[in-house]
Every structure is written in structure tokens, then in C-alpha cells.
Amino acid sequence: MKTDLFINNDWVAAASGDRFPVVNPATEDVIADVAKGGPDDVDAAVDAARTCFESDEWRSLNPRDRGHMLAKAADLLAGRRGEIAELETRQNGKLLFESKIDISISVETLRYYGGWADKITGDTLPVSGPFFAYTLREPVGVVGAIVPWNFPLNIATWKYAPALAAGCTVVLKPASETPLTALAMAEVMLEAGFPPGAFNVVPGGGSTAGTALVKHPGVDKISFTGSTEIGKQIMREAADTVKRLTLELGGKSPNIVFADADLKAAVKGAQNGIFYGKGEVCAAGSRLLVEASVHDEVVEQLVERAKRLEPGDPLVRETRLGAIVSKSQQETVMSYVEAGKREATLVAGGNARDVNGKGYFVEATVFDDAKPGMKIVDEEIFGPVLAVMTFDGVDEGIALANETMYGLAAGIWTKDIKKAHRVAQRIRAGTVWINTYNMYDPAAPFGGYKASGYGRDLGRESLDGFLETKSVWVAL
Ligand code: NAD
Ligand code: MN
């Protein structure tokens, strides 16, 4: 297991010599002692990325060869899927089969952007006068990628893969809870042939290494995924250097069940929407909006299903609910559960748990009779806690769905295809799932409206965030 910083294709200790422990939240075991990057290390990594970006070696590299390197990294990662998935589960607490899905999406993302590397083109422009004009799409420069702990390798890949495809170089700062798979990925990138400085990994704290990256004049762009609170802080700190920003922030996504839905599918979708990944999912369907006439039936089925999700060892195949990422996150989630007990009706779960006396677990929890204005409805909990509300008719459903500062995702359950598309258009969110939930694909842009951020990960659109457009005029 790699536990040092990865800078300029070298494994190095932190300049300070400091290290920090990584804890398995399902067992409370310390599983690694990782070099703790600080401002000096960020400086070294940015210098390496800058030098690489400006080097003849990188500049003269054919885009197709960059694409081949990404494809090779995909193959190498695929070959290590089981091992790296297990590492992801051990540092994050999520179920092993979910970690395997994460690694598979990372592999596909690398392949997808490997394919884009030689297909980035400008336009010829119909300007007036005796001129020929065209645009060049050029890499924005050095990219700082700052990512959260919930999909550690996956979300990192959503950033460094398109950045490298566009011709940028990257300094990746993983979350301090989950640095290990990013470091494993550095091994992969080295073997895939990326030159020194193209891809660097500096684990460390947010307020130290993270802030240093955001403020660094040698960084041209920050691509951040994390909380809305830190996103706002990054916007302020990026102002002095006029940094480009992509911000993927929090969510409180509505999952809307109309009375004419396939209720069995809707309940299953509601369950996956909130309990997949222990609810530590930015797009989690954490507000379940149920049309009044089917409310009792939906809640009854949902409660039955929630009660079957027994917390357990996430490495064991039969387990259906893993560990919360950390003790402090467990405490945060439980403080919302306690608020919910005061303001709404608890119908399933509601307790912190351990497994064999260890670990940070929370039961699959459902609150009924929830309403806007309650903490459990208005705030992102980032845990396995669902707030159920009722509505009557399409307009009320849409209004309730949009009654949030967030706009990351939404689910719609109905057999009426016209209604489904009409409602999809009126939801202010970056992704809408109709009769499904939690679907991701490298080809589908992902990101937020409103306080869920701006810019997009994935798809062709993500590349725009790593490119500048230059207009070139030629007198004829
Ligand atoms: P966080 O905002 O606490 O931290 C995210 C990253 O930012 C971490 O690497 C952290 O070390 C770093 N960081 C913290 N303070 C910083 C600072 N001042 N300057 C620079 N970097 C700093 O988020 P988290 O607790 O790791 O993750 C949970 C949050 O992430 C939730 O709000 C969730 O909705 C959000 N999230 C959003 C998406 C999305 O695509 N929109 C995806 C996953 C998670
Ligand atoms: Mn946090």
C-alpha cells in the first residue's frame, strides 16, 4: 500500500515529516499512516505540474498518445479492480459491491476521456471582412482537484481524466478520511506512462493543503466536489488569483412518487435513492415526496424494506448497510436524527449502531410527516436518513420539489410519459431520473443548479471546464 505523497513521479514524505492515520470505520482499526501534505508540499506539486505543463515533452505529446495513456491506465485499473475496491471499502465503510461499481465507473471514465483526447476541436468563424478566423481550444493549465470521501477514487477520476485529456496537468488532493485509493491510482498512472509532474497526489487537510492549492498562483483552475459551505469559501479564496472554478456541491434531492406510478418499482427506487452508499451520496433522494392517495401504501412498504437493512461488515457479501465514514460523521448524522425525532414521526431506524462492539453505523432511518422548515427537510444530512412528505397533484409536487436551496438531482415516478417529461422540465436540478434513480455514466454530464454548484463533471461538457478558447484572426 502506498502512503507517501506522489510528486513529480516520486514517492516522498511530507516536508514537515508529519503523518496521519486512516481509520477503517467498520472496525475502528488504523489501516495506514499517510504522509500529511502541507503548503510546502502543495508548492512542490504545483511546481512539478507547472514545469510539466510548460515542458516540450508534454506540449509536443500528440493528443492521441495522451488518450492512449488514459486507456492504458483504464486497463491497469481494471486489472486491479478487486484489490482497489477492497481498499476503498476499508477506508470508506461502503459495501464491497458498491466499491466495485465505483472502480468500474472510474475505468469507464478513463476510457471515455481517453477517447476524447484527440477529438477536441475549434471552429472556423464566419466573421465579416477580408479575414479568416478560427478558434483554438487550449488546456487551461495546472488543475487542482479537491475531492470528498464518499466516492473517493470515482469523483477524483471524474476530474483528472478529462483534465489530462484536455492537456492540463493535475494536483489531486483527496479527502483526509480517504487518501488510499488516490495513492493507488498514482501507481497506475506511473505505470501507464504519464511523465513526471502530469499527475500528482497530495493527501492532507482541507484547511491546510486544500487552502494552499486554492490560493496558489501557479494553479489555473480548481475543480472541487464537496460541501456547499466549503465551496463558498473556495469561491472567496479563488478571487485573488481569478481562478477558474468548477463546484460540485451539496444536495437535498426530491424523489417524487405520483399515485399513477409502478409503486413497487418506486419504493425500491426510494430505498436505493437514500440508502445506497449509506446515504453518503450527494444526489441521494433524501426527500421522498409521495402523492397523498398512495402515501400509506408507499410508507408501509418502505418501512418494511428499511427494517431489513441490517448494518454489518461491508466486506461481507450479505451485508446491506455499511459503516458511516467516520465517528464525527456518525455524530453529525445522529444529531439530525435527534432533531427529526423532535420535529417529525420516526417510522424506521433511528439509532446509532456498532457491529461486534466496533464501528460507526447508523440504522436505515425513515421519518414521516416531514415538512419544509424542519432541519431534516432543509439541510443535507449525508447519511441514511429519509424525510417523507406528501403532496396533492402535479403543481404542488413540483413546488415542493423545488422548495430547496439545492438543485443537484431529482427522481420522478409515474407511468404517464407526458407528465414525466413535463415535470422533468420544471424541476430545477442538474439531473432528473424518470422511473429510475442513481444512474451515472461518463457520457452524462453531472452537476448542480442553485447552491449545488456550477460547471459539470462528466460528458463532453466537462472538457469545456478544462479548456480556454482562443480566437485567431488572419488578414487575407
Ligand atoms: P467537504 O466540503 O468537507 O470536503 C471536501 C474536500 O475539500 C476534502 O478534500 C476536504 O479536505 C477539502 N477541504 C475542506 N476545507 C477546505 C478548504 N477550506 N479549502 C480547500 N479544500 C478544503 O466535503 P466532505 O465532507 O468531504 O463531503 C461531503 C460533501 O460533499 C457533501 O456536502 C456532499 O453533498 C458533497 N458532494 C457533492 C458531490 C457532487 O457531485 N455535487 C459529490 C459528492 C459529495
Ligand atoms: Mn467534511
Coordinates of C-alpha atoms and ligand atoms in Angstrom, one line a residue:
M1 CA 0.0 0.0 0.0
K2 CA 1.4 3.4 -1.0
T3 CA 1.3 6.0 1.9
D4 CA 3.7 8.8 0.8
L5 CA 3.0 11.9 -1.3
F6 CA 3.2 11.4 -5.1
I7 CA 5.0 14.4 -6.6
N8 CA 6.9 14.5 -10.0
N9 CA 6.6 10.7 -10.3
D10 CA 8.4 10.2 -7.0
W11 CA 7.1 8.9 -3.6
V12 CA 8.1 11.5 -1.0
A13 CA 7.5 12.2 2.7
A14 CA 5.8 15.4 3.7
A15 CA 8.3 18.3 4.1
S16 CA 7.2 18.6 7.7
G17 CA 7.6 14.9 8.3
D18 CA 4.0 14.7 9.6
R19 CA 1.8 11.7 9.0
F20 CA -1.9 11.0 9.8
P21 CA -3.9 7.8 10.4
V22 CA -6.5 6.4 8.2
V23 CA -9.2 4.5 10.1
N24 CA -11.5 1.7 8.9
P25 CA -14.9 3.0 10.1
A26 CA -16.3 -0.5 10.2
T27 CA -13.7 -1.9 12.6
E28 CA -12.0 1.3 14.1
D29 CA -8.6 -0.2 13.1
V30 CA -5.9 2.2 11.9
I31 CA -5.2 0.8 8.4
A32 CA -2.5 3.2 7.3
D33 CA -0.3 6.1 8.3
V34 CA -0.2 8.6 5.4
A35 CA 2.2 11.5 4.7
K36 CA 0.4 14.7 5.6
G37 CA 0.9 17.2 2.8
G38 CA 1.0 20.9 3.8
P39 CA 1.6 24.2 1.9
D40 CA 5.3 23.3 1.1
D41 CA 4.3 20.0 -0.4
V42 CA 1.5 21.7 -2.4
D43 CA 4.1 24.1 -3.6
A44 CA 6.4 21.3 -4.8
A45 CA 3.5 19.5 -6.5
V46 CA 2.3 22.7 -8.3
D47 CA 5.9 23.4 -9.4
A48 CA 6.1 19.9 -10.8
A49 CA 2.7 20.2 -12.6
R50 CA 3.7 23.7 -14.0
T51 CA 7.1 22.5 -15.2
C52 CA 5.5 19.5 -16.9
F53 CA 2.7 21.7 -18.4
E54 CA 5.3 24.0 -19.9
S55 CA 7.7 21.3 -21.0
D56 CA 8.4 20.4 -24.6
E57 CA 7.8 16.8 -23.7
W58 CA 4.2 17.5 -22.6
R59 CA 3.4 20.2 -25.2
S60 CA 4.6 18.1 -28.1
L61 CA 2.9 15.0 -27.0
N62 CA 0.3 14.0 -29.6
P63 CA -3.2 14.2 -28.1
R64 CA -3.8 10.7 -29.3
D65 CA -0.8 9.5 -27.2
R66 CA -2.4 11.2 -24.2
G67 CA -5.5 9.3 -25.0
H68 CA -3.6 6.0 -25.2
M69 CA -2.1 6.7 -21.7
L70 CA -5.6 7.2 -20.3
A71 CA -6.7 4.0 -22.0
K72 CA -3.7 2.1 -20.6
A73 CA -4.5 3.5 -17.1
A74 CA -8.0 2.2 -17.5
D75 CA -6.8 -1.3 -18.4
L76 CA -4.3 -1.3 -15.5
L77 CA -7.0 -0.1 -13.0
A78 CA -9.4 -2.8 -14.3
G79 CA -6.7 -5.4 -13.6
R80 CA -6.5 -4.2 -10.0
R81 CA -10.3 -3.8 -9.5
G82 CA -10.8 -6.3 -6.7
E83 CA -7.8 -5.1 -4.7
I84 CA -8.6 -1.4 -5.1
A85 CA -12.3 -1.9 -4.4
E86 CA -11.4 -3.6 -1.1
L87 CA -9.1 -0.7 -0.2
E88 CA -12.0 1.7 -0.9
T89 CA -14.3 -0.3 1.3
R90 CA -11.7 -0.4 4.1
Q91 CA -11.2 3.3 4.2
N92 CA -14.8 4.4 3.5
G93 CA -17.0 1.7 5.0
K94 CA -19.2 1.3 1.9
L95 CA -20.3 -2.2 0.7
L96 CA -17.7 -4.1 -1.3
F97 CA -20.0 -4.5 -4.3
E98 CA -20.6 -0.7 -4.3
S99 CA -16.8 -0.1 -4.3
K100 CA -16.5 -2.5 -7.3
I101 CA -19.1 -0.4 -9.1
D102 CA -17.1 2.7 -8.3
I103 CA -13.9 1.3 -9.7
S104 CA -15.8 0.1 -12.8
I105 CA -17.1 3.6 -13.4
S106 CA -13.6 5.0 -12.9
V107 CA -12.3 2.6 -15.6
E108 CA -15.1 3.6 -18.0
T109 CA -14.4 7.3 -17.3
L110 CA -10.7 6.9 -18.1
R111 CA -11.7 5.1 -21.4
Y112 CA -14.3 7.7 -22.2
Y113 CA -11.9 10.7 -21.8
G114 CA -9.1 8.7 -23.4
G115 CA -11.3 8.6 -26.5
W116 CA -11.9 12.4 -26.3
A117 CA -8.2 13.4 -26.2
D118 CA -7.9 13.5 -30.0
K119 CA -11.4 14.9 -30.7
I120 CA -11.1 18.3 -29.1
T121 CA -11.6 20.8 -31.9
G122 CA -12.3 24.5 -32.5
D123 CA -14.4 26.2 -35.1
T124 CA -13.9 28.3 -38.2
L125 CA -15.8 31.5 -37.8
P126 CA -18.0 33.4 -40.3
V127 CA -16.6 36.9 -39.5
S128 CA -17.1 39.8 -41.9
G129 CA -14.3 41.4 -43.8
P130 CA -11.3 40.0 -45.6
F131 CA -10.4 37.8 -42.7
F132 CA -10.1 34.1 -41.9
A133 CA -10.8 33.4 -38.3
Y134 CA -10.9 30.3 -36.2
T135 CA -10.8 29.1 -32.6
L136 CA -8.2 27.0 -30.8
R137 CA -9.2 25.0 -27.7
E138 CA -6.2 25.1 -25.3
P139 CA -5.7 23.5 -21.9
V140 CA -6.4 25.8 -19.1
G141 CA -3.1 24.8 -17.4
V142 CA -2.5 23.4 -13.9
V143 CA -5.6 22.0 -12.3
G144 CA -6.1 21.5 -8.6
A145 CA -8.7 18.7 -8.0
I146 CA -10.1 18.6 -4.4
V147 CA -12.5 15.7 -3.7
P148 CA -14.6 14.3 -0.9
W149 CA -14.6 11.0 0.9
N150 CA -17.9 9.5 -0.4
F151 CA -16.7 8.3 -3.8
P152 CA -13.0 8.8 -3.3
L153 CA -11.5 7.4 -6.5
N154 CA -14.5 7.8 -8.6
I155 CA -15.0 11.5 -8.2
A156 CA -11.2 12.1 -8.4
T157 CA -11.3 10.3 -11.8
W158 CA -14.2 12.5 -13.0
K159 CA -11.7 15.4 -12.6
Y160 CA -8.2 14.2 -13.5
A161 CA -9.3 12.1 -16.5
P162 CA -10.9 15.0 -18.5
A163 CA -8.2 17.4 -17.3
L164 CA -5.4 15.2 -18.7
A165 CA -7.4 14.5 -21.9
A166 CA -7.6 18.3 -22.4
G167 CA -3.8 18.6 -22.0
C168 CA -3.8 20.0 -18.4
T169 CA -1.6 18.7 -15.6
V170 CA -3.1 17.8 -12.2
V171 CA -2.5 18.1 -8.5
L172 CA -5.1 15.9 -6.7
K173 CA -6.0 16.4 -3.0
P174 CA -8.1 13.5 -1.7
A175 CA -10.1 13.9 1.4
S176 CA -8.1 13.2 4.6
E177 CA -10.5 10.3 5.5
T178 CA -9.9 8.5 2.2
P179 CA -6.5 9.1 0.6
L180 CA -5.5 5.5 -0.1
T181 CA -7.1 4.8 -3.5
A182 CA -5.9 8.1 -4.9
L183 CA -2.4 6.9 -4.0
A184 CA -3.0 3.5 -5.6
M185 CA -4.1 5.4 -8.7
A186 CA -0.8 7.3 -8.7
E187 CA 0.9 3.9 -9.1
V188 CA -1.4 3.1 -12.0
M189 CA -0.6 6.5 -13.7
L190 CA 3.1 6.0 -13.3
E191 CA 2.9 2.6 -15.0
A192 CA 0.6 4.0 -17.7
G193 CA 3.5 6.3 -18.8
F194 CA 2.5 9.8 -17.7
P195 CA 5.6 11.9 -17.5
P196 CA 6.8 13.5 -14.2
G197 CA 4.5 16.2 -13.0
A198 CA 1.5 15.4 -15.1
F199 CA -0.4 13.7 -12.2
N200 CA 0.4 14.4 -8.6
V201 CA -1.3 13.4 -5.4
V202 CA -1.0 15.3 -2.1
P203 CA -3.1 14.0 0.8
G204 CA -3.7 16.4 3.6
G205 CA -6.2 18.5 5.5
G206 CA -8.7 20.8 3.8
S207 CA -7.7 23.9 5.7
T208 CA -4.0 23.4 5.1
A209 CA -3.2 21.5 1.8
G210 CA -6.6 22.3 0.3
T211 CA -6.5 26.0 1.0
A212 CA -2.9 26.2 -0.2
L213 CA -3.9 24.7 -3.5
V214 CA -6.9 27.1 -3.9
K215 CA -4.7 30.2 -3.2
H216 CA -1.7 29.0 -5.2
P217 CA -0.9 31.5 -8.0
G218 CA 0.6 28.6 -10.1
V219 CA -2.8 26.8 -10.2
D220 CA -5.1 27.9 -13.0
K221 CA -8.2 26.1 -12.1
I222 CA -9.8 24.3 -9.1
S223 CA -12.3 21.5 -9.7
F224 CA -13.9 20.9 -6.3
T225 CA -16.5 18.4 -5.1
G226 CA -17.7 18.8 -1.5
S227 CA -20.0 20.7 0.7
T228 CA -21.7 23.9 -0.2
E229 CA -20.1 25.6 2.8
I230 CA -16.5 24.9 1.7
G231 CA -17.5 25.6 -1.9
K232 CA -18.4 29.2 -0.9
Q233 CA -15.2 29.6 0.9
I234 CA -13.2 28.4 -2.1
M235 CA -15.1 30.9 -4.3
R236 CA -13.9 33.7 -2.0
E237 CA -10.3 32.4 -1.8
A238 CA -10.1 31.9 -5.5
A239 CA -10.9 35.5 -6.2
D240 CA -7.4 36.9 -5.7
T241 CA -5.9 34.8 -8.4
V242 CA -9.0 34.9 -10.6
K243 CA -9.0 31.1 -10.7
R244 CA -11.4 29.1 -12.8
L245 CA -13.8 27.0 -10.7
T246 CA -16.0 24.1 -11.1
L247 CA -18.0 23.4 -8.0
E248 CA -20.0 20.2 -7.3
L249 CA -21.7 20.9 -4.0
G250 CA -24.3 19.5 -1.7
G251 CA -27.9 18.3 -2.5
K252 CA -31.3 17.6 -1.0
S253 CA -32.8 15.8 -3.9
P254 CA -36.5 15.2 -4.2
N255 CA -37.7 11.7 -5.2
I256 CA -41.3 12.3 -6.4
V257 CA -43.8 9.4 -6.4
F258 CA -47.0 10.1 -8.2
A259 CA -50.1 8.0 -7.5
D260 CA -50.0 6.5 -11.0
A261 CA -46.5 5.1 -10.5
D262 CA -45.5 1.5 -10.5
L263 CA -45.4 1.6 -6.7
K264 CA -43.2 -1.5 -6.3
A265 CA -40.5 0.0 -8.5
A266 CA -41.0 3.4 -6.9
V267 CA -40.5 2.0 -3.4
K268 CA -37.4 0.1 -4.5
G269 CA -36.1 3.3 -6.1
A270 CA -36.8 5.3 -3.0
Q271 CA -34.9 2.8 -0.9
N272 CA -31.9 2.8 -3.2
G273 CA -32.2 6.5 -3.6
I274 CA -31.5 7.1 0.1
F275 CA -29.7 4.0 1.4
Y276 CA -27.2 3.3 -1.4
G277 CA -23.8 4.2 -0.1
K278 CA -25.3 4.6 3.4
G279 CA -26.9 7.8 2.1
E280 CA -23.5 9.5 1.8
V281 CA -24.3 10.3 -1.8
C282 CA -24.5 13.9 -3.0
A283 CA -27.5 13.1 -5.2
A284 CA -29.3 10.9 -2.5
G285 CA -33.1 11.1 -2.8
S286 CA -33.3 12.4 0.7
R287 CA -36.7 14.0 0.4
L288 CA -39.4 11.5 -0.6
L289 CA -42.5 13.3 -2.0
V290 CA -45.5 11.0 -2.1
E291 CA -48.8 11.8 -3.6
A292 CA -51.4 11.7 -0.8
S293 CA -53.6 8.9 -2.1
V294 CA -50.7 6.4 -2.1
H295 CA -48.9 7.7 0.9
D296 CA -49.8 4.9 3.4
E297 CA -49.1 2.1 1.0
V298 CA -45.6 3.6 0.0
V299 CA -44.6 4.3 3.5
E300 CA -45.6 0.9 4.8
Q301 CA -43.6 -0.9 2.1
L302 CA -40.6 1.4 2.5
V303 CA -40.5 0.8 6.3
E304 CA -40.6 -2.9 5.8
R305 CA -37.7 -2.7 3.4
A306 CA -35.7 -0.3 5.6
K307 CA -36.0 -2.6 8.6
R308 CA -34.4 -5.4 6.6
L309 CA -31.2 -3.3 6.0
E310 CA -29.2 -4.6 9.0
P311 CA -25.8 -2.8 9.4
G312 CA -22.9 -5.2 9.1
D313 CA -19.3 -5.8 7.9
P314 CA -19.1 -4.1 4.4
L315 CA -16.7 -6.7 3.2
V316 CA -19.2 -9.5 3.8
R317 CA -21.3 -10.3 0.7
E318 CA -24.7 -10.5 2.5
T319 CA -24.4 -7.1 4.2
R320 CA -26.8 -4.5 3.0
L321 CA -25.7 -1.4 5.0
G322 CA -22.1 -0.4 5.6
A323 CA -20.4 1.9 8.1
I324 CA -20.6 5.7 8.2
V325 CA -17.3 7.1 7.0
S326 CA -16.1 8.4 10.4
K327 CA -17.1 8.9 14.0
S328 CA -17.6 12.6 13.5
Q329 CA -19.9 12.0 10.5
Q330 CA -21.9 9.4 12.6
E331 CA -22.3 12.1 15.2
T332 CA -23.5 14.6 12.6
V333 CA -26.0 12.2 11.2
M334 CA -27.3 11.3 14.7
S335 CA -27.7 15.0 15.6
Y336 CA -30.1 15.2 12.6
V337 CA -31.8 12.0 13.7
E338 CA -32.4 13.5 17.1
A339 CA -33.8 16.7 15.5
G340 CA -36.0 14.6 13.4
K341 CA -37.4 12.8 16.4
R342 CA -38.5 16.1 17.8
E343 CA -40.0 17.6 14.6
A344 CA -41.4 14.6 12.6
T345 CA -42.6 11.0 13.1
L346 CA -40.0 8.3 13.3
V347 CA -41.2 5.1 11.5
A348 CA -38.0 3.1 10.9
G349 CA -34.4 3.0 12.4
G350 CA -33.3 6.0 14.4
N351 CA -30.3 4.5 16.3
A352 CA -26.5 4.6 16.1
R353 CA -25.1 1.1 16.0
D354 CA -21.9 -0.9 16.2
V355 CA -21.1 -4.4 14.8
N356 CA -19.5 -6.7 17.3
G357 CA -18.8 -3.8 19.6
K358 CA -17.0 -1.7 16.9
G359 CA -17.6 0.7 14.1
Y360 CA -19.7 3.7 13.2
F361 CA -23.0 2.6 11.9
V362 CA -26.5 4.3 11.7
E363 CA -29.7 2.3 11.0
A364 CA -31.7 2.9 7.9
T365 CA -33.9 5.7 9.2
V366 CA -37.3 7.0 7.9
F367 CA -39.2 10.0 9.1
D368 CA -42.8 10.5 8.1
D369 CA -44.9 13.7 8.3
A370 CA -41.9 15.9 7.4
K371 CA -42.4 19.5 6.2
P372 CA -40.2 22.3 4.8
G373 CA -38.8 24.3 7.7
M374 CA -37.7 21.2 9.5
K375 CA -33.9 20.6 9.8
I376 CA -34.2 17.1 8.3
V377 CA -36.0 18.6 5.3
D378 CA -34.0 21.7 4.7
E379 CA -30.4 20.6 5.4
E380 CA -28.2 18.0 3.8
I381 CA -27.7 15.1 6.3
F382 CA -25.4 12.9 4.2
G383 CA -26.4 9.7 5.9
P384 CA -29.1 7.0 5.7
V385 CA -32.0 9.3 6.8
L386 CA -35.1 9.8 4.7
A387 CA -37.7 12.6 5.1
V388 CA -41.2 11.7 3.7
M389 CA -43.6 14.4 2.7
T390 CA -47.0 14.3 1.0
F391 CA -48.4 16.4 -1.9
D392 CA -51.6 16.6 -4.0
G393 CA -51.3 17.0 -7.7
V394 CA -48.6 17.9 -10.2
D395 CA -48.2 21.6 -9.4
E396 CA -47.9 21.0 -5.6
G397 CA -45.4 18.2 -6.2
I398 CA -43.2 20.4 -8.4
A399 CA -43.4 23.4 -6.0
L400 CA -42.4 21.2 -3.0
A401 CA -39.6 19.5 -5.0
N402 CA -38.2 23.0 -5.9
E403 CA -38.6 24.3 -2.3
T404 CA -34.9 23.9 -1.5
M405 CA -31.7 25.9 -2.0
Y406 CA -30.2 22.9 -3.7
G407 CA -30.6 21.6 -7.3
L408 CA -28.4 18.6 -7.8
A409 CA -30.8 15.8 -8.8
A410 CA -34.4 14.6 -8.7
G411 CA -36.4 11.4 -9.3
I412 CA -39.9 11.1 -10.9
W413 CA -42.1 8.0 -10.6
T414 CA -45.1 7.8 -12.9
K415 CA -46.5 5.7 -15.7
D416 CA -47.7 8.8 -17.5
I417 CA -45.0 9.6 -20.0
K418 CA -46.2 13.1 -20.9
K419 CA -46.4 14.0 -17.2
A420 CA -42.9 12.6 -16.6
H421 CA -41.3 14.8 -19.3
R422 CA -43.3 17.9 -18.3
V423 CA -42.3 17.5 -14.6
A424 CA -38.6 16.9 -15.6
Q425 CA -38.6 20.3 -17.4
R426 CA -39.9 22.1 -14.4
I427 CA -37.5 20.7 -11.8
R428 CA -34.5 23.0 -11.1
A429 CA -31.8 20.4 -10.9
G430 CA -28.8 19.2 -13.0
T431 CA -30.0 15.6 -13.3
V432 CA -33.5 14.1 -13.4
W433 CA -34.2 10.4 -13.3
I434 CA -37.5 9.1 -14.6
N435 CA -38.6 5.7 -13.2
T436 CA -35.0 5.1 -12.1
Y437 CA -32.5 6.6 -9.6
N438 CA -28.8 7.0 -9.1
M439 CA -27.7 6.3 -12.6
Y440 CA -24.3 7.6 -13.7
D441 CA -22.4 7.2 -16.9
P442 CA -19.3 9.0 -18.2
A443 CA -21.3 10.3 -21.2
A444 CA -23.9 12.0 -19.0
P445 CA -23.0 15.5 -17.6
F446 CA -23.4 15.7 -13.8
G447 CA -23.6 18.8 -11.7
G448 CA -25.8 21.3 -9.9
Y449 CA -28.3 24.2 -10.3
K450 CA -28.6 26.8 -7.5
A451 CA -26.5 26.1 -4.3
S452 CA -25.5 22.7 -5.7
G453 CA -22.8 24.5 -7.6
Y454 CA -21.9 25.2 -11.3
G455 CA -19.9 23.6 -14.1
R456 CA -20.3 20.0 -14.9
D457 CA -18.4 16.8 -14.4
L458 CA -18.6 14.0 -17.0
G459 CA -19.8 14.1 -20.6
R460 CA -18.4 16.4 -23.3
E461 CA -19.3 19.4 -21.2
S462 CA -16.7 18.6 -18.5
L463 CA -14.0 19.2 -21.1
D464 CA -15.1 22.8 -21.5
G465 CA -14.1 23.4 -17.9
F466 CA -10.5 22.4 -18.6
L467 CA -10.2 24.4 -21.9
E468 CA -9.7 28.0 -22.9
T469 CA -11.0 29.3 -26.2
K470 CA -8.7 31.4 -28.3
S471 CA -9.9 33.3 -31.4
V472 CA -7.3 33.7 -34.1
W473 CA -7.7 36.3 -36.9
V474 CA -5.8 36.2 -40.2
A475 CA -5.9 39.1 -42.6
L476 CA -6.5 37.9 -46.2
Ligands
NAD1 P1 -16.0 18.8 2.5 O1 -16.5 20.1 1.8 O2 -15.9 18.8 3.9 O3 -14.6 18.4 1.9 C1 -14.4 18.2 0.5 C2 -12.9 18.3 0.2 O4 -12.5 19.7 0.4 C3 -12.0 17.5 1.1 O5 -10.9 17.0 0.3 C4 -11.5 18.5 2.1 O6 -10.3 18.2 2.7 C5 -11.4 19.7 1.3 N1 -11.5 21.0 2.0 C6 -12.1 21.2 3.2 N2 -11.9 22.5 3.6 C7 -11.2 23.1 2.6 C8 -10.8 24.4 2.4 N3 -11.0 25.4 3.2 N4 -10.1 24.7 1.2 C9 -9.9 23.8 0.3 N5 -10.3 22.5 0.5 C10 -11.0 22.2 1.6 O7 -17.0 17.7 2.0 P2 -16.9 16.2 2.5 O8 -17.4 16.2 3.9 O9 -15.6 15.5 2.2 O10 -18.0 15.5 1.6 C11 -19.4 15.7 1.8 C12 -20.0 16.8 0.9 O11 -19.6 16.6 -0.4 C13 -21.5 16.8 0.9 O12 -21.9 18.1 1.1 C14 -21.8 16.3 -0.5 O13 -23.1 16.7 -1.0 C15 -20.7 16.8 -1.3 N6 -20.6 16.1 -2.5 C16 -21.1 16.6 -3.7 C17 -21.0 15.9 -4.9 C18 -21.4 16.5 -6.2 O14 -21.1 16.0 -7.2 N7 -22.2 17.6 -6.2 C19 -20.5 14.6 -4.9 C20 -20.1 14.1 -3.7 C21 -20.1 14.8 -2.5
MN2 MN -16.5 17.3 5.6

